[in-house]
mmCIF file of C-alpha atoms and ligand atoms in Angstrom:
data_model
loop_
_atom_site.group_PDB
_atom_site.id
_atom_site.type_symbol
_atom_site.label_atom_id
_atom_site.label_comp_id
_atom_site.label_asym_id
_atom_site.label_seq_id
_atom_site.Cartn_x
_atom_site.Cartn_y
_atom_site.Cartn_z
ATOM 1 C CA MET W 249 0.255 -0.174 0.028
ATOM 2 C CA THR W 250 1.518 3.477 -1.204
ATOM 3 C CA GLU W 251 1.995 6.275 1.325
ATOM 4 C CA THR W 252 -1.632 7.957 -0.061
ATOM 5 C CA ALA W 253 -3.008 5.116 0.191
ATOM 6 C CA ARG W 254 -2.168 4.358 4.741
ATOM 7 C CA THR W 255 -3.964 7.340 5.040
ATOM 8 C CA HIS W 256 -7.479 5.642 4.011
ATOM 9 C CA ALA W 257 -9.897 3.451 5.543
ATOM 10 C CA GLU W 258 -10.447 1.608 2.289
ATOM 11 C CA ALA W 259 -7.771 1.611 -0.387
ATOM 12 C CA ALA W 260 -7.634 0.031 -3.773
ATOM 13 C CA PRO W 261 -3.520 -0.746 -3.532
ATOM 14 C CA ARG W 262 -2.706 1.220 -6.654
ATOM 15 C CA VAL W 263 -3.130 4.286 -5.641
ATOM 16 C CA PRO W 264 0.549 6.299 -6.855
ATOM 17 C CA THR W 265 1.075 9.727 -4.487
ATOM 18 C CA THR W 266 1.781 11.231 -7.974
ATOM 19 C CA MET W 267 -1.063 11.641 -10.941
ATOM 20 C CA ARG W 268 -0.819 13.652 -14.275
ATOM 21 C CA ALA W 269 -3.150 16.963 -14.248
ATOM 22 C CA THR W 270 -3.872 19.938 -15.733
ATOM 23 C CA THR W 271 -2.477 23.004 -13.744
ATOM 24 C CA TYR W 272 -3.024 26.734 -13.306
ATOM 25 C CA ASP W 273 -1.264 29.492 -11.104
ATOM 26 C CA ARG W 274 -2.146 32.461 -12.596
ATOM 27 C CA TYR W 275 -5.160 33.405 -15.102
ATOM 28 C CA GLY W 276 -5.057 34.447 -18.487
ATOM 29 C CA LYS W 277 -5.749 32.946 -21.489
ATOM 30 C CA PRO W 278 -6.877 29.349 -21.100
ATOM 31 C CA GLU W 279 -3.904 28.257 -23.685
ATOM 32 C CA ASP W 280 -1.163 30.653 -22.206
ATOM 33 C CA VAL W 281 -2.207 29.484 -19.277
ATOM 34 C CA LEU W 282 -3.324 26.022 -18.875
ATOM 35 C CA ARG W 283 -0.441 22.872 -18.639
ATOM 36 C CA VAL W 284 -0.280 19.301 -17.808
ATOM 37 C CA THR W 285 1.908 19.314 -14.093
ATOM 38 C CA GLU W 286 2.512 15.705 -12.123
ATOM 39 C CA VAL W 287 0.825 17.327 -9.139
ATOM 40 C CA PRO W 288 0.947 14.857 -5.443
ATOM 41 C CA VAL W 289 -2.025 12.387 -4.898
ATOM 42 C CA PRO W 290 -5.200 14.541 -2.908
ATOM 43 C CA ALA W 291 -4.929 12.331 0.304
ATOM 44 C CA THR W 292 -8.765 12.077 1.783
ATOM 45 C CA GLY W 293 -9.415 13.516 5.251
ATOM 46 C CA PRO W 294 -12.198 10.867 7.135
ATOM 47 C CA GLY W 295 -15.305 11.818 5.761
ATOM 48 C CA ALA W 296 -14.127 12.105 1.875
ATOM 49 C CA VAL W 297 -13.760 9.312 -1.076
ATOM 50 C CA LEU W 298 -10.874 9.494 -3.550
ATOM 51 C CA VAL W 299 -12.782 8.903 -6.791
ATOM 52 C CA GLU W 300 -9.762 7.957 -10.030
ATOM 53 C CA VAL W 301 -11.432 10.566 -12.597
ATOM 54 C CA ARG W 302 -12.601 8.598 -15.754
ATOM 55 C CA SER W 303 -14.361 12.072 -16.910
ATOM 56 C CA ALA W 304 -14.367 15.839 -16.211
ATOM 57 C CA SER W 305 -16.882 17.813 -17.688
ATOM 58 C CA VAL W 306 -16.023 21.221 -19.238
ATOM 59 C CA ASN W 307 -17.984 24.312 -17.387
ATOM 60 C CA ALA W 308 -18.558 28.011 -18.204
ATOM 61 C CA LEU W 309 -17.022 28.507 -14.397
ATOM 62 C CA ASP W 310 -13.721 26.987 -16.137
ATOM 63 C CA TRP W 311 -12.870 29.227 -18.508
ATOM 64 C CA HIS W 312 -14.018 31.755 -15.617
ATOM 65 C CA PHE W 313 -12.488 30.254 -13.185
ATOM 66 C CA THR W 314 -9.117 30.672 -16.065
ATOM 67 C CA THR W 315 -8.932 34.144 -17.423
ATOM 68 C CA GLY W 316 -10.227 35.662 -13.882
ATOM 69 C CA LEU W 317 -12.984 36.922 -16.177
ATOM 70 C CA PRO W 318 -15.328 39.115 -15.668
ATOM 71 C CA MET W 319 -13.164 41.919 -13.441
ATOM 72 C CA PHE W 320 -15.574 41.824 -10.685
ATOM 73 C CA ALA W 321 -15.880 38.221 -9.629
ATOM 74 C CA ARG W 322 -11.936 38.479 -9.265
ATOM 75 C CA PRO W 323 -12.557 39.278 -5.005
ATOM 76 C CA ALA W 324 -15.204 35.065 -5.438
ATOM 77 C CA LEU W 325 -12.410 33.668 -8.093
ATOM 78 C CA GLY W 326 -9.200 35.261 -5.792
ATOM 79 C CA LEU W 327 -8.266 38.186 -5.741
ATOM 80 C CA ARG W 328 -4.512 38.270 -7.237
ATOM 81 C CA ARG W 329 -3.092 34.637 -8.021
ATOM 82 C CA PRO W 330 -6.781 32.131 -8.731
ATOM 83 C CA HIS W 331 -7.781 30.644 -5.460
ATOM 84 C CA ARG W 332 -8.171 27.337 -7.513
ATOM 85 C CA THR W 333 -5.333 25.692 -9.143
ATOM 86 C CA ILE W 334 -6.848 22.478 -10.701
ATOM 87 C CA PRO W 335 -10.068 23.354 -13.302
ATOM 88 C CA GLY W 336 -12.923 20.314 -13.441
ATOM 89 C CA ALA W 337 -16.132 20.862 -11.457
ATOM 90 C CA ASP W 338 -17.937 18.077 -12.818
ATOM 91 C CA VAL W 339 -16.536 14.669 -13.151
ATOM 92 C CA ALA W 340 -17.214 10.112 -13.531
ATOM 93 C CA GLY W 341 -14.847 7.918 -12.101
ATOM 94 C CA VAL W 342 -14.014 4.656 -9.941
ATOM 95 C CA VAL W 343 -14.113 5.215 -6.033
ATOM 96 C CA VAL W 344 -10.001 4.355 -4.956
ATOM 97 C CA ALA W 345 -9.646 5.092 -1.314
ATOM 98 C CA VAL W 346 -13.211 5.793 1.558
ATOM 99 C CA GLY W 347 -12.207 7.814 4.899
ATOM 100 C CA THR W 348 -12.716 5.866 8.057
ATOM 101 C CA ASP W 349 -16.492 7.597 8.680
ATOM 102 C CA VAL W 350 -17.499 7.205 4.763
ATOM 103 C CA THR W 351 -19.944 4.763 5.052
ATOM 104 C CA ARG W 352 -22.371 5.832 1.876
ATOM 105 C CA HIS W 353 -19.359 4.632 -0.639
ATOM 106 C CA ARG W 354 -16.891 1.483 -1.312
ATOM 107 C CA VAL W 355 -14.305 1.303 -3.197
ATOM 108 C CA GLY W 356 -15.184 0.121 -6.556
ATOM 109 C CA ASP W 357 -18.152 1.895 -6.718
ATOM 110 C CA GLU W 358 -18.802 4.057 -10.277
ATOM 111 C CA VAL W 359 -19.690 7.395 -8.898
ATOM 112 C CA PHE W 360 -20.431 11.249 -10.614
ATOM 113 C CA GLY W 361 -20.625 14.466 -8.880
ATOM 114 C CA GLU W 362 -20.079 18.004 -9.024
ATOM 115 C CA VAL W 363 -16.411 19.379 -6.682
ATOM 116 C CA SER W 364 -14.471 22.440 -6.093
ATOM 117 C CA GLY W 365 -11.969 21.988 -9.326
ATOM 118 C CA GLY W 366 -9.419 19.604 -9.223
ATOM 119 C CA GLY W 367 -11.740 17.446 -12.027
ATOM 120 C CA PHE W 368 -8.887 17.534 -15.152
ATOM 121 C CA ALA W 369 -6.711 15.106 -13.440
ATOM 122 C CA GLU W 370 -6.096 11.199 -12.832
ATOM 123 C CA TYR W 371 -7.455 11.070 -9.801
ATOM 124 C CA VAL W 372 -9.688 13.791 -7.633
ATOM 125 C CA ALA W 373 -10.784 13.580 -3.371
ATOM 126 C CA ALA W 374 -14.135 15.446 -1.892
ATOM 127 C CA PRO W 375 -15.725 14.745 1.043
ATOM 128 C CA ALA W 376 -18.105 11.104 0.414
ATOM 129 C CA ASP W 377 -22.050 12.929 -0.141
ATOM 130 C CA TRP W 378 -21.092 15.260 -2.680
ATOM 131 C CA MET W 379 -20.783 12.028 -5.498
ATOM 132 C CA VAL W 380 -23.676 9.833 -5.944
ATOM 133 C CA ALA W 381 -24.464 6.636 -7.610
ATOM 134 C CA LYS W 382 -23.335 6.580 -11.407
ATOM 135 C CA PRO W 383 -26.650 5.102 -13.719
ATOM 136 C CA ALA W 384 -25.288 2.399 -14.769
ATOM 137 C CA ASN W 385 -27.349 2.919 -18.585
ATOM 138 C CA LEU W 386 -24.663 5.895 -18.439
ATOM 139 C CA GLY W 387 -21.052 5.784 -19.722
ATOM 140 C CA PHE W 388 -18.654 7.762 -17.375
ATOM 141 C CA GLU W 389 -18.330 10.825 -19.897
ATOM 142 C CA GLU W 390 -22.012 11.213 -20.085
ATOM 143 C CA ALA W 391 -22.422 11.057 -16.110
ATOM 144 C CA SER W 392 -20.001 13.439 -15.651
ATOM 145 C CA THR W 393 -21.710 16.299 -17.877
ATOM 146 C CA MET W 394 -24.543 15.854 -15.154
ATOM 147 C CA GLY W 395 -23.517 18.258 -12.495
ATOM 148 C CA VAL W 396 -23.577 22.256 -12.880
ATOM 149 C CA ALA W 397 -25.178 22.106 -15.990
ATOM 150 C CA ALA W 398 -28.176 19.960 -15.469
ATOM 151 C CA GLU W 399 -28.268 20.842 -11.346
ATOM 152 C CA THR W 400 -29.021 24.834 -12.937
ATOM 153 C CA ALA W 401 -31.363 23.851 -15.307
ATOM 154 C CA LEU W 402 -33.402 22.012 -12.487
ATOM 155 C CA GLN W 403 -32.535 24.764 -10.071
ATOM 156 C CA GLY W 404 -33.810 27.037 -12.164
ATOM 157 C CA LEU W 405 -37.136 25.459 -13.807
ATOM 158 C CA ARG W 406 -38.036 23.950 -10.271
ATOM 159 C CA ASP W 407 -36.988 26.239 -7.896
ATOM 160 C CA TRP W 408 -36.812 29.877 -9.482
ATOM 161 C CA GLY W 409 -39.422 29.527 -12.329
ATOM 162 C CA ARG W 410 -41.317 27.263 -9.965
ATOM 163 C CA LEU W 411 -42.132 25.410 -12.423
ATOM 164 C CA GLU W 412 -45.936 23.571 -13.342
ATOM 165 C CA GLU W 413 -47.485 20.702 -14.747
ATOM 166 C CA GLY W 414 -49.075 21.678 -18.039
ATOM 167 C CA GLN W 415 -47.191 25.007 -18.514
ATOM 168 C CA ARG W 416 -45.899 27.015 -21.344
ATOM 169 C CA VAL W 417 -41.837 27.559 -21.248
ATOM 170 C CA LEU W 418 -39.397 28.695 -23.803
ATOM 171 C CA VAL W 419 -35.646 27.879 -23.202
ATOM 172 C CA ASN W 420 -32.855 30.231 -24.876
ATOM 173 C CA GLY W 421 -29.888 29.458 -26.211
ATOM 174 C CA ALA W 422 -31.062 26.066 -26.030
ATOM 175 C CA SER W 423 -28.041 23.575 -26.659
ATOM 176 C CA GLY W 424 -25.740 24.112 -25.398
ATOM 177 C CA GLY W 425 -24.886 22.433 -21.925
ATOM 178 C CA VAL W 426 -27.085 24.390 -19.599
ATOM 179 C CA GLY W 427 -29.260 24.781 -22.581
ATOM 180 C CA THR W 428 -30.034 20.984 -23.315
ATOM 181 C CA TYR W 429 -30.719 19.739 -19.988
ATOM 182 C CA ALA W 430 -33.242 22.875 -20.119
ATOM 183 C CA VAL W 431 -35.456 21.658 -22.094
ATOM 184 C CA GLN W 432 -35.251 17.802 -21.332
ATOM 185 C CA LEU W 433 -35.828 18.638 -17.665
ATOM 186 C CA ALA W 434 -38.791 21.042 -18.831
ATOM 187 C CA LYS W 435 -40.548 18.206 -20.594
ATOM 188 C CA ALA W 436 -39.338 15.240 -17.239
ATOM 189 C CA LEU W 437 -41.234 17.876 -15.244
ATOM 190 C CA GLY W 438 -44.637 18.433 -17.076
ATOM 191 C CA ALA W 439 -43.992 21.170 -19.208
ATOM 192 C CA ALA W 440 -46.969 21.046 -21.927
ATOM 193 C CA HIS W 441 -44.791 23.053 -24.547
ATOM 194 C CA VAL W 442 -41.272 23.779 -24.919
ATOM 195 C CA THR W 443 -39.435 26.524 -27.770
ATOM 196 C CA ALA W 444 -36.049 25.735 -28.313
ATOM 197 C CA VAL W 445 -33.903 28.942 -29.239
ATOM 198 C CA CYS W 446 -30.312 28.362 -30.948
ATOM 199 C CA SER W 447 -29.285 28.570 -34.192
ATOM 200 C CA THR W 448 -29.048 26.847 -37.325
ATOM 201 C CA HIS W 449 -26.529 23.814 -36.618
ATOM 202 C CA ASN W 450 -28.507 22.887 -33.209
ATOM 203 C CA VAL W 451 -31.993 23.222 -34.583
ATOM 204 C CA GLU W 452 -31.587 19.525 -35.453
ATOM 205 C CA THR W 453 -29.990 18.649 -31.376
ATOM 206 C CA ALA W 454 -33.007 20.899 -30.421
ATOM 207 C CA ALA W 455 -35.416 19.112 -31.842
ATOM 208 C CA ARG W 456 -34.220 15.888 -31.210
ATOM 209 C CA ILE W 457 -34.282 16.149 -27.191
ATOM 210 C CA GLY W 458 -37.688 16.776 -26.844
ATOM 211 C CA ALA W 459 -38.147 20.371 -28.023
ATOM 212 C CA ASP W 460 -42.279 21.259 -29.098
ATOM 213 C CA ARG W 461 -41.091 23.874 -31.032
ATOM 214 C CA VAL W 462 -37.094 25.394 -32.836
ATOM 215 C CA VAL W 463 -36.938 29.045 -33.310
ATOM 216 C CA ASP W 464 -33.628 29.614 -34.990
ATOM 217 C CA TYR W 465 -32.494 32.738 -33.478
ATOM 218 C CA THR W 466 -30.733 33.601 -37.254
ATOM 219 C CA ARG W 467 -34.011 33.404 -38.934
ATOM 220 C CA GLU W 468 -36.053 34.500 -36.818
ATOM 221 C CA ASP W 469 -36.964 37.008 -34.068
ATOM 222 C CA ALA W 470 -38.256 34.499 -31.325
ATOM 223 C CA THR W 471 -39.903 38.244 -29.142
ATOM 224 C CA ALA W 472 -42.110 38.668 -32.522
ATOM 225 C CA THR W 473 -44.504 37.009 -31.463
ATOM 226 C CA ARG W 474 -48.273 36.805 -30.023
ATOM 227 C CA GLU W 475 -47.106 33.864 -27.891
ATOM 228 C CA ARG W 476 -46.928 34.128 -24.176
ATOM 229 C CA TYR W 477 -44.727 31.590 -22.207
ATOM 230 C CA ASP W 478 -45.462 30.996 -18.067
ATOM 231 C CA LEU W 479 -41.301 30.562 -17.870
ATOM 232 C CA ILE W 480 -38.615 32.095 -19.987
ATOM 233 C CA PHE W 481 -35.564 30.407 -19.056
ATOM 234 C CA ASP W 482 -32.661 32.338 -20.019
ATOM 235 C CA ASN W 483 -29.574 30.986 -20.896
ATOM 236 C CA ALA W 484 -28.676 33.806 -23.173
ATOM 237 C CA GLY W 485 -29.520 37.219 -22.016
ATOM 238 C CA VAL W 486 -30.115 39.281 -25.031
ATOM 239 C CA TRP W 487 -33.506 40.510 -25.093
ATOM 240 C CA PRO W 488 -34.476 43.942 -23.354
ATOM 241 C CA LEU W 489 -36.166 43.087 -20.048
ATOM 242 C CA ARG W 490 -39.380 44.608 -21.030
ATOM 243 C CA THR W 491 -39.085 42.068 -24.209
ATOM 244 C CA CYS W 492 -38.839 39.378 -22.287
ATOM 245 C CA GLY W 493 -41.247 40.544 -19.159
ATOM 246 C CA ARG W 494 -43.786 41.459 -22.545
ATOM 247 C CA MET W 495 -43.305 37.739 -23.460
ATOM 248 C CA LEU W 496 -44.760 36.146 -20.328
ATOM 249 C CA ALA W 497 -48.280 35.502 -19.808
ATOM 250 C CA GLU W 498 -50.404 36.148 -16.422
ATOM 251 C CA GLY W 499 -48.206 35.049 -13.241
ATOM 252 C CA GLY W 500 -44.904 33.576 -15.795
ATOM 253 C CA SER W 501 -41.581 33.909 -14.711
ATOM 254 C CA TYR W 502 -38.389 35.042 -16.121
ATOM 255 C CA VAL W 503 -35.575 32.788 -14.718
ATOM 256 C CA MET W 504 -32.041 34.206 -15.896
ATOM 257 C CA VAL W 505 -28.428 32.444 -15.668
ATOM 258 C CA SER W 506 -26.609 34.289 -18.053
ATOM 259 C CA SER W 507 -26.045 36.674 -20.076
ATOM 260 C CA PRO W 508 -23.237 37.956 -22.114
ATOM 261 C CA LYS W 509 -20.115 38.775 -20.318
ATOM 262 C CA SER W 510 -16.957 41.283 -20.775
ATOM 263 C CA ARG W 511 -13.118 41.723 -19.803
ATOM 264 C CA TRP W 512 -14.347 44.226 -16.635
ATOM 265 C CA LEU W 513 -18.338 44.498 -15.332
ATOM 266 C CA HIS W 514 -20.885 42.279 -17.875
ATOM 267 C CA PRO W 515 -23.440 40.808 -16.740
ATOM 268 C CA LEU W 516 -23.572 42.089 -13.874
ATOM 269 C CA PRO W 517 -25.516 45.496 -15.047
ATOM 270 C CA ARG W 518 -28.098 42.988 -16.158
ATOM 271 C CA MET W 519 -27.803 40.975 -12.884
ATOM 272 C CA VAL W 520 -28.810 43.978 -10.944
ATOM 273 C CA ALA W 521 -31.469 45.352 -13.247
ATOM 274 C CA ASN W 522 -32.748 42.054 -14.008
ATOM 275 C CA PRO W 523 -35.031 41.705 -10.279
ATOM 276 C CA LEU W 524 -35.527 45.437 -10.474
ATOM 277 C CA TYR W 525 -37.137 45.525 -12.896
ATOM 278 C CA PHE W 526 -39.718 42.464 -12.408
ATOM 279 C CA MET W 527 -40.372 43.722 -9.297
ATOM 280 C CA LEU W 528 -41.591 46.826 -10.998
ATOM 281 C CA ALA W 529 -43.285 45.224 -13.821
ATOM 282 C CA SER W 530 -46.304 42.369 -13.849
ATOM 283 C CA GLY W 531 -44.185 38.920 -13.752
ATOM 284 C CA HIS W 532 -41.977 37.428 -11.418
ATOM 285 C CA GLY W 533 -38.014 37.368 -11.540
ATOM 286 C CA PRO W 534 -36.257 36.047 -9.140
ATOM 287 C CA GLY W 535 -33.461 37.830 -10.193
ATOM 288 C CA PHE W 536 -29.771 36.200 -11.432
ATOM 289 C CA LYS W 537 -29.079 33.071 -9.345
ATOM 290 C CA VAL W 538 -26.222 30.761 -9.321
ATOM 291 C CA ALA W 539 -26.655 27.208 -8.963
ATOM 292 C CA ALA W 540 -25.454 25.245 -5.554
ATOM 293 C CA ARG W 541 -24.171 21.868 -5.440
ATOM 294 C CA ASN W 542 -27.008 19.343 -4.656
ATOM 295 C CA THR W 543 -27.362 15.581 -3.279
ATOM 296 C CA ALA W 544 -30.761 15.255 -3.345
ATOM 297 C CA ASP W 545 -30.792 16.943 -6.916
ATOM 298 C CA LEU W 546 -28.306 14.686 -8.975
ATOM 299 C CA GLU W 547 -29.710 11.706 -7.818
ATOM 300 C CA LEU W 548 -33.114 12.677 -9.126
ATOM 301 C CA LEU W 549 -31.336 13.805 -12.367
ATOM 302 C CA ALA W 550 -29.580 10.284 -11.769
ATOM 303 C CA GLY W 551 -32.761 8.485 -11.580
ATOM 304 C CA LEU W 552 -33.676 10.377 -14.765
ATOM 305 C CA ALA W 553 -31.123 8.849 -16.466
ATOM 306 C CA THR W 554 -32.188 5.643 -15.763
ATOM 307 C CA ARG W 555 -35.230 6.202 -16.468
ATOM 308 C CA GLY W 556 -34.256 7.670 -20.353
ATOM 309 C CA LEU W 557 -35.627 11.305 -19.878
ATOM 310 C CA LEU W 558 -32.896 12.362 -19.401
ATOM 311 C CA LYS W 559 -29.492 11.534 -21.838
ATOM 312 C CA PRO W 560 -26.308 14.011 -21.872
ATOM 313 C CA VAL W 561 -26.108 16.105 -25.629
ATOM 314 C CA MET W 562 -22.214 15.267 -26.063
ATOM 315 C CA ASP W 563 -20.422 17.480 -27.376
ATOM 316 C CA ARG W 564 -16.446 16.846 -27.912
ATOM 317 C CA ARG W 565 -14.134 14.489 -25.473
ATOM 318 C CA PHE W 566 -10.426 16.188 -25.350
ATOM 319 C CA THR W 567 -7.665 14.977 -23.215
ATOM 320 C CA LEU W 568 -5.774 16.968 -20.096
ATOM 321 C CA ASP W 569 -3.332 17.861 -22.544
ATOM 322 C CA GLU W 570 -6.149 19.105 -24.730
ATOM 323 C CA ALA W 571 -7.776 20.665 -22.300
ATOM 324 C CA PRO W 572 -6.644 24.172 -22.629
ATOM 325 C CA GLU W 573 -8.708 24.300 -25.816
ATOM 326 C CA ALA W 574 -11.636 22.521 -24.358
ATOM 327 C CA VAL W 575 -11.777 25.899 -22.276
ATOM 328 C CA ARG W 576 -11.099 27.676 -24.795
ATOM 329 C CA LEU W 577 -14.032 26.585 -26.973
ATOM 330 C CA GLN W 578 -16.358 26.645 -23.864
ATOM 331 C CA GLY W 579 -15.132 30.523 -23.390
ATOM 332 C CA GLU W 580 -17.013 31.016 -26.607
ATOM 333 C CA PHE W 581 -20.291 29.755 -25.599
ATOM 334 C CA HIS W 582 -21.850 28.113 -28.779
ATOM 335 C CA ALA W 583 -21.408 24.127 -27.514
ATOM 336 C CA ARG W 584 -23.937 22.196 -28.417
ATOM 337 C CA GLY W 585 -24.616 19.912 -25.102
ATOM 338 C CA LYS W 586 -21.461 19.436 -23.128
ATOM 339 C CA SER W 587 -18.118 18.556 -23.924
ATOM 340 C CA VAL W 588 -15.324 16.395 -21.822
ATOM 341 C CA VAL W 589 -11.852 15.314 -20.424
ATOM 342 C CA VAL W 590 -10.657 12.341 -19.842
ATOM 343 C CA PRO W 591 -7.244 11.470 -18.308
HETATM 344 N N1 NAP E 655 -26.394 30.855 -12.845
HETATM 345 C C1 NAP E 655 -25.652 29.855 -13.181
HETATM 346 O O1 NAP E 655 -26.157 28.870 -12.041
HETATM 347 C C2 NAP E 655 -24.925 29.184 -14.100
HETATM 348 C C3 NAP E 655 -24.527 27.977 -13.958
HETATM 349 C C4 NAP E 655 -24.136 26.839 -15.401
HETATM 350 C C5 NAP E 655 -23.701 28.252 -15.868
HETATM 351 N N2 NAP E 655 -23.919 29.305 -16.126
HETATM 352 C C6 NAP E 655 -24.214 30.478 -16.888
HETATM 353 O O2 NAP E 655 -25.021 29.580 -18.156
HETATM 354 C C7 NAP E 655 -24.629 30.213 -19.676
HETATM 355 C C8 NAP E 655 -24.540 29.147 -20.035
HETATM 356 O O3 NAP E 655 -23.685 27.860 -20.191
HETATM 357 P P1 NAP E 655 -23.329 27.087 -21.221
HETATM 358 O O4 NAP E 655 -22.706 25.296 -20.059
HETATM 359 O O5 NAP E 655 -25.505 26.028 -21.343
HETATM 360 O O6 NAP E 655 -22.444 27.394 -22.418
HETATM 361 P P2 NAP E 655 -22.577 26.960 -23.678
HETATM 362 O O7 NAP E 655 -22.662 25.439 -23.588
HETATM 363 O O8 NAP E 655 -21.450 27.262 -24.298
HETATM 364 O O9 NAP E 655 -24.390 27.164 -24.209
HETATM 365 C C9 NAP E 655 -24.352 28.650 -24.992
HETATM 366 C C10 NAP E 655 -25.751 28.400 -25.545
HETATM 367 O O10 NAP E 655 -25.979 29.704 -25.912
HETATM 368 C C11 NAP E 655 -26.666 30.087 -27.128
HETATM 369 N N3 NAP E 655 -26.633 30.799 -27.878
HETATM 370 C C12 NAP E 655 -25.183 32.430 -27.875
HETATM 371 N N4 NAP E 655 -26.191 32.966 -28.426
HETATM 372 C C13 NAP E 655 -26.677 33.307 -27.894
HETATM 373 C C14 NAP E 655 -28.316 33.938 -28.534
HETATM 374 N N5 NAP E 655 -27.547 35.389 -28.978
HETATM 375 N N6 NAP E 655 -29.441 33.651 -28.164
HETATM 376 C C15 NAP E 655 -29.758 32.582 -28.389
HETATM 377 N N7 NAP E 655 -28.568 31.565 -27.881
HETATM 378 C C16 NAP E 655 -27.561 31.882 -27.878
HETATM 379 C C17 NAP E 655 -25.198 29.410 -27.924
HETATM 380 O O11 NAP E 655 -26.613 28.406 -28.798
HETATM 381 P P3 NAP E 655 -26.212 28.551 -30.495
HETATM 382 O O12 NAP E 655 -24.433 28.109 -30.297
HETATM 383 O O13 NAP E 655 -27.014 27.832 -31.119
HETATM 384 O O14 NAP E 655 -25.139 29.793 -31.106
HETATM 385 C C18 NAP E 655 -25.734 27.421 -27.483
HETATM 386 O O15 NAP E 655 -27.064 27.172 -26.774
HETATM 387 C C19 NAP E 655 -22.491 30.943 -19.150
HETATM 388 O O16 NAP E 655 -22.882 31.656 -19.713
HETATM 389 C C20 NAP E 655 -22.612 30.106 -18.197
HETATM 390 O O17 NAP E 655 -21.607 31.219 -16.979
HETATM 391 C C21 NAP E 655 -25.021 30.114 -15.254
#
């Protein structure tokens, strides 16, 4: 048994002391600051598990953490230097060691979950209840996409948007990581009709995952219609708030999880304007919210996937050495579903 493994109650004998990881120690363009280095395998405390990463998915937050942009987010990301030194917030893999207090998992369990960075590596340590059992019908790559993006869609529709059965939903930005989950989850939660807004090359994908109507925003203005929605889930944030308010049915909700970004300030102004606008206008606008890691939600998502009600839409696969390109591309905000980094 190695030095690292001796700190665990139960450990596979093959756990090494060092591992390959994509790391960074300063902010900058992903291609300038991310590189593969050899680092210690993280130690796990009594309540934690060590997971051999089989796949980690790429999220917008990896781009934010790597670039340190927008600047107004620096206090949260790390003022002078990044708090996180290894990107990757969503992982799927195999438990290779468990802490002395862990009863939830055993060595050999196949799990997925959301971590606080560290996913673009061969191993990651996390509190045991951050990991849940991987659905048997999903591969590791698919399961690794069901953290941040699917939780954002679920919490946005169910908690912030108060989605009820039979309602009409519009998802703007419907074909990326969050959007492909939002379209499927709206249907799974009982929406009667889902309109998906995306660009030409993603129209087919949006229709395939269950959208009842797909609007190609390069050819048609989705706001220039008499359609009214009980819930607008806005993953793009490009329409004026007044227009969004006008598109809501009586008592409808406008949920905004994103808007275009700039180096310094955006999307802060819209984040501030959103709750103010809906305080004065009719309709429910719960303001800009950030999804929270939630074990029960991950289990719910896993259950939906097991029942075939949720199917991750896979974009591209990258190696650890290619992770800079994966994060750079994520920063263009035109993904088709989810991309993954495979150690
Ligand atoms: N608040 C939270 O908790 C939270 C959590 C996760 C992510 N986010 C934010 O949500 C956003 C989306 O994340 P993601 O992972 O889904 O990114 P993504 O995978 O890159 O998807 C972005 C989507 O936006 C669409 N889009 C881009 N420009 C558009 C426009 N003008 N009109 C309509 N749609 C447009 C893209 O579709 P086309 O390629 O077809 O244009 C794509 O479907 C990011 O800004 C991210 O920071 C917020």
